[in-house]
DNA sequence: TAATGCGTTTAACCTAACCTTAACAAAAAT
DNA sequence: ATTTTTGTTAAGGTTAGGTTAAACGCATTA
């Protein structure tokens, strides 16, 4: 059987190093697309689907962090690994906040990177693919397009959603009529579960309720201490 | 808010470093169990469920790799992070082969570890396995949904149940027509068995009886000094 | 460099939900 | 008859959540 190779987006400004790494990964059965800065990286990311992104941090024309943020807005799940010469703690933390999956300090052994990539892809394979690519939802009389971040009611003008509004409503929709645990939203969207992120989430719930009010058959219920439930009353 | 903290198994032979790390993680809302070698680590692992394991590599009485393999045999999914002083490539590779999720070289910044842990748990949050707990019960003409915490009588509006009401009714339902010992409910739900918790439970029994009153075929009987019995009279 | 706009967080205030405790009554056991 | 256990209701205190508005941070524009 011929398995399709995994696709890697490699963004690295040092041309020598980039080529060497690309060749090494290609030899190990990956399809590698090389971009030489953040700008180019984002263009290439938009044009194709990648299984994993490997980003250099320090680059001209958009650094790795900025690129990571943009990638995360487009795709919540694609694994991101940072490469960096710096060992600055702040940078590492910044990287994780930007949604990194892993971090590798230069110089590193290419074989180690390879193992990391394999480990990450393996993890991803075992986790649910189901929800990772679903972007369109029907919620009562609404249409949610989570990729383009808008919510449309019947034929009215679509409401633009902010990233957080969008992700939260999407999570609720993925669990329609079922419990969407607080904790899940906090870890997946806010990347931290504490008092403040929790209150922030409540603010967003209020915003969503406001949007959804025009359709009486749709509502967001609270399950005290557990989370929320997006219910769609099916007309009897 | 009563979110249950994530549990970390930390296996580290250096007592000073171990304690410091444990305290740091505890301060950040993790429940940390510290073991001081591989042997002890495995014993503790078997006795409880952990959300993540952090293992030192070089330890007396069973090293980190061996421990990781044993843990993997018991649990395929629990994330494992290695800590090591060595930068040996072979060790890193060995670690990934043993099923590591991540790798951190000493000395490392504890804040970095914290971010790594959060990143890993966040990844895991998406693949939350369906809880094998039983959540739905039919009690006479009632439907109890214990996950969404409501009790529905025929086609009427569901009654929302509080966590305690819900857990108690669920326990009774699990023992339908049979004795549900006081002590069981007190230890499982109240986590303490004393005069006050016992009286509190009686209050909840009264509340449940009120809810269940609309269906004559269902009632909660007391077995003096023993516990309660949820009986459903099968129509003759 | 300041002003503006946008998304998000934090603060503030209020209500609802929840749990415990107390009080008293009734039933069961001793 | 007295003690212990249970039934029930109501009061009190604590925490979670609903909501609005102000503050903040960041990027873009003037």
PDB file of C-alpha atoms in Angstrom, chain B residues 88-198:
ATOM      1  CA  UNK B  88      23.209  12.369  25.085  1.00  0.00           C
ATOM      2  CA  UNK B  89      21.448  11.890  21.826  1.00  0.00           C
ATOM      3  CA  UNK B  90      21.105   8.171  22.443  1.00  0.00           C
ATOM      4  CA  UNK B  91      19.250   8.835  25.642  1.00  0.00           C
ATOM      5  CA  UNK B  92      16.859  11.200  24.008  1.00  0.00           C
ATOM      6  CA  UNK B  93      16.092   8.702  21.313  1.00  0.00           C
ATOM      7  CA  UNK B  94      15.776   5.943  23.867  1.00  0.00           C
ATOM      8  CA  UNK B  95      13.341   8.148  25.724  1.00  0.00           C
ATOM      9  CA  UNK B  96      11.106   8.672  22.753  1.00  0.00           C
ATOM     10  CA  UNK B  97      11.186   4.984  22.021  1.00  0.00           C
ATOM     11  CA  UNK B  98      10.098   4.305  25.572  1.00  0.00           C
ATOM     12  CA  UNK B  99       7.017   6.363  24.808  1.00  0.00           C
ATOM     13  CA  UNK B 100       7.983   9.785  26.029  1.00  0.00           C
ATOM     14  CA  UNK B 101       5.864  12.748  25.165  1.00  0.00           C
ATOM     15  CA  UNK B 102       8.538  15.226  25.890  1.00  0.00           C
ATOM     16  CA  UNK B 103      12.022  15.783  27.094  1.00  0.00           C
ATOM     17  CA  UNK B 104      13.637  18.446  29.187  1.00  0.00           C
ATOM     18  CA  UNK B 105      17.318  18.929  29.838  1.00  0.00           C
ATOM     19  CA  UNK B 106      18.555  19.970  33.245  1.00  0.00           C
ATOM     20  CA  UNK B 107      19.037  22.598  34.263  1.00  0.00           C
ATOM     21  CA  UNK B 108      15.710  23.908  33.090  1.00  0.00           C
ATOM     22  CA  UNK B 109      13.483  26.700  34.207  1.00  0.00           C
ATOM     23  CA  UNK B 110      10.536  25.534  36.235  1.00  0.00           C
ATOM     24  CA  UNK B 111       8.300  27.973  34.416  1.00  0.00           C
ATOM     25  CA  UNK B 112       9.228  26.304  31.177  1.00  0.00           C
ATOM     26  CA  UNK B 113       8.293  22.953  32.607  1.00  0.00           C
ATOM     27  CA  UNK B 114       5.002  24.421  33.726  1.00  0.00           C
ATOM     28  CA  UNK B 115       4.230  25.629  30.233  1.00  0.00           C
ATOM     29  CA  UNK B 116       5.177  22.285  28.803  1.00  0.00           C
ATOM     30  CA  UNK B 117       2.836  20.543  31.191  1.00  0.00           C
ATOM     31  CA  UNK B 118       0.026  22.876  30.287  1.00  0.00           C
ATOM     32  CA  UNK B 119       0.679  22.386  26.586  1.00  0.00           C
ATOM     33  CA  UNK B 120       0.619  18.628  26.992  1.00  0.00           C
ATOM     34  CA  UNK B 121      -2.534  18.583  29.083  1.00  0.00           C
ATOM     35  CA  UNK B 122      -4.174  20.839  26.584  1.00  0.00           C
ATOM     36  CA  UNK B 123      -3.395  18.431  23.798  1.00  0.00           C
ATOM     37  CA  UNK B 124      -4.781  15.652  25.897  1.00  0.00           C
ATOM     38  CA  UNK B 125      -7.969  17.546  26.673  1.00  0.00           C
ATOM     39  CA  UNK B 126      -9.138  17.014  23.128  1.00  0.00           C
ATOM     40  CA  UNK B 127      -8.799  13.272  23.304  1.00  0.00           C
ATOM     41  CA  UNK B 128     -10.727  12.947  26.532  1.00  0.00           C
ATOM     42  CA  UNK B 129     -11.994   9.429  26.533  1.00  0.00           C
ATOM     43  CA  UNK B 130     -15.644   8.839  27.054  1.00  0.00           C
ATOM     44  CA  UNK B 131     -16.215   8.265  30.712  1.00  0.00           C
ATOM     45  CA  UNK B 132     -17.405   4.758  31.245  1.00  0.00           C
ATOM     46  CA  UNK B 133     -19.679   5.891  34.034  1.00  0.00           C
ATOM     47  CA  UNK B 134     -23.321   5.139  33.670  1.00  0.00           C
ATOM     48  CA  UNK B 135     -25.271   8.358  33.316  1.00  0.00           C
ATOM     49  CA  UNK B 136     -28.773   7.542  32.231  1.00  0.00           C
ATOM     50  CA  UNK B 137     -31.395   5.837  34.306  1.00  0.00           C
ATOM     51  CA  UNK B 138     -35.060   5.087  34.054  1.00  0.00           C
ATOM     52  CA  UNK B 139     -36.770   5.333  37.410  1.00  0.00           C
ATOM     53  CA  UNK B 140     -40.431   4.532  37.068  1.00  0.00           C
ATOM     54  CA  UNK B 141     -41.775   7.232  34.815  1.00  0.00           C
ATOM     55  CA  UNK B 142     -38.712   9.387  35.351  1.00  0.00           C
ATOM     56  CA  UNK B 143     -35.641   9.746  33.251  1.00  0.00           C
ATOM     57  CA  UNK B 144     -32.517  10.668  35.128  1.00  0.00           C
ATOM     58  CA  UNK B 145     -29.674  12.123  33.137  1.00  0.00           C
ATOM     59  CA  UNK B 146     -26.845  12.209  35.548  1.00  0.00           C
ATOM     60  CA  UNK B 147     -24.338  13.823  33.233  1.00  0.00           C
ATOM     61  CA  UNK B 148     -26.553  16.770  32.384  1.00  0.00           C
ATOM     62  CA  UNK B 149     -27.982  16.689  35.870  1.00  0.00           C
ATOM     63  CA  UNK B 150     -31.682  16.684  35.192  1.00  0.00           C
ATOM     64  CA  UNK B 151     -34.668  14.583  36.104  1.00  0.00           C
ATOM     65  CA  UNK B 152     -37.527  14.413  33.662  1.00  0.00           C
ATOM     66  CA  UNK B 153     -41.050  13.193  34.372  1.00  0.00           C
ATOM     67  CA  UNK B 154     -42.901  12.098  31.259  1.00  0.00           C
ATOM     68  CA  UNK B 155     -42.897  15.069  28.891  1.00  0.00           C
ATOM     69  CA  UNK B 156     -42.679  17.737  31.516  1.00  0.00           C
ATOM     70  CA  UNK B 157     -39.932  20.303  31.848  1.00  0.00           C
ATOM     71  CA  UNK B 158     -36.836  18.642  33.241  1.00  0.00           C
ATOM     72  CA  UNK B 159     -36.020  19.450  36.841  1.00  0.00           C
ATOM     73  CA  UNK B 160     -32.472  20.645  37.285  1.00  0.00           C
ATOM     74  CA  UNK B 161     -30.606  18.748  39.960  1.00  0.00           C
ATOM     75  CA  UNK B 162     -27.838  20.113  42.114  1.00  0.00           C
ATOM     76  CA  UNK B 163     -24.595  18.121  42.201  1.00  0.00           C
ATOM     77  CA  UNK B 164     -25.475  16.530  45.514  1.00  0.00           C
ATOM     78  CA  UNK B 165     -29.059  15.758  44.544  1.00  0.00           C
ATOM     79  CA  UNK B 166     -27.785  14.265  41.342  1.00  0.00           C
ATOM     80  CA  UNK B 167     -25.089  12.096  42.853  1.00  0.00           C
ATOM     81  CA  UNK B 168     -27.379  10.862  45.554  1.00  0.00           C
ATOM     82  CA  UNK B 169     -30.179   9.934  43.203  1.00  0.00           C
ATOM     83  CA  UNK B 170     -27.675   8.299  40.918  1.00  0.00           C
ATOM     84  CA  UNK B 171     -26.339   6.169  43.741  1.00  0.00           C
ATOM     85  CA  UNK B 172     -29.857   5.189  44.708  1.00  0.00           C
ATOM     86  CA  UNK B 173     -30.636   4.312  41.114  1.00  0.00           C
ATOM     87  CA  UNK B 174     -27.529   2.188  40.849  1.00  0.00           C
ATOM     88  CA  UNK B 175     -28.899   0.196  43.772  1.00  0.00           C
ATOM     89  CA  UNK B 176     -32.525   0.279  42.645  1.00  0.00           C
ATOM     90  CA  UNK B 177     -34.753  -1.845  44.848  1.00  0.00           C
ATOM     91  CA  UNK B 178     -31.748  -2.684  46.919  1.00  0.00           C
ATOM     92  CA  UNK B 179     -30.108  -1.192  49.955  1.00  0.00           C
ATOM     93  CA  UNK B 180     -27.978   1.866  49.376  1.00  0.00           C
ATOM     94  CA  UNK B 181     -25.984   2.121  52.602  1.00  0.00           C
ATOM     95  CA  UNK B 182     -25.738   5.511  54.285  1.00  0.00           C
ATOM     96  CA  UNK B 183     -22.054   5.046  54.656  1.00  0.00           C
ATOM     97  CA  UNK B 184     -21.612   4.530  50.922  1.00  0.00           C
ATOM     98  CA  UNK B 185     -23.253   7.809  50.017  1.00  0.00           C
ATOM     99  CA  UNK B 186     -21.409   9.637  52.748  1.00  0.00           C
ATOM    100  CA  UNK B 187     -17.993   8.397  51.767  1.00  0.00           C
ATOM    101  CA  UNK B 188     -18.557   8.651  48.030  1.00  0.00           C
ATOM    102  CA  UNK B 189     -20.440  11.928  47.861  1.00  0.00           C
ATOM    103  CA  UNK B 190     -19.646  13.789  51.053  1.00  0.00           C
ATOM    104  CA  UNK B 191     -16.214  12.242  51.483  1.00  0.00           C
ATOM    105  CA  UNK B 192     -16.739  12.255  55.190  1.00  0.00           C
ATOM    106  CA  UNK B 193     -19.033  10.324  57.477  1.00  0.00           C
ATOM    107  CA  UNK B 194     -20.065  12.278  60.544  1.00  0.00           C
ATOM    108  CA  UNK B 195     -23.147  13.619  62.229  1.00  0.00           C
ATOM    109  CA  UNK B 196     -23.403  16.738  60.115  1.00  0.00           C
ATOM    110  CA  UNK B 197     -22.818  15.147  56.737  1.00  0.00           C
ATOM    111  CA  UNK B 198     -25.329  12.531  57.718  1.00  0.00           C
TER     112      UNK B 198
END
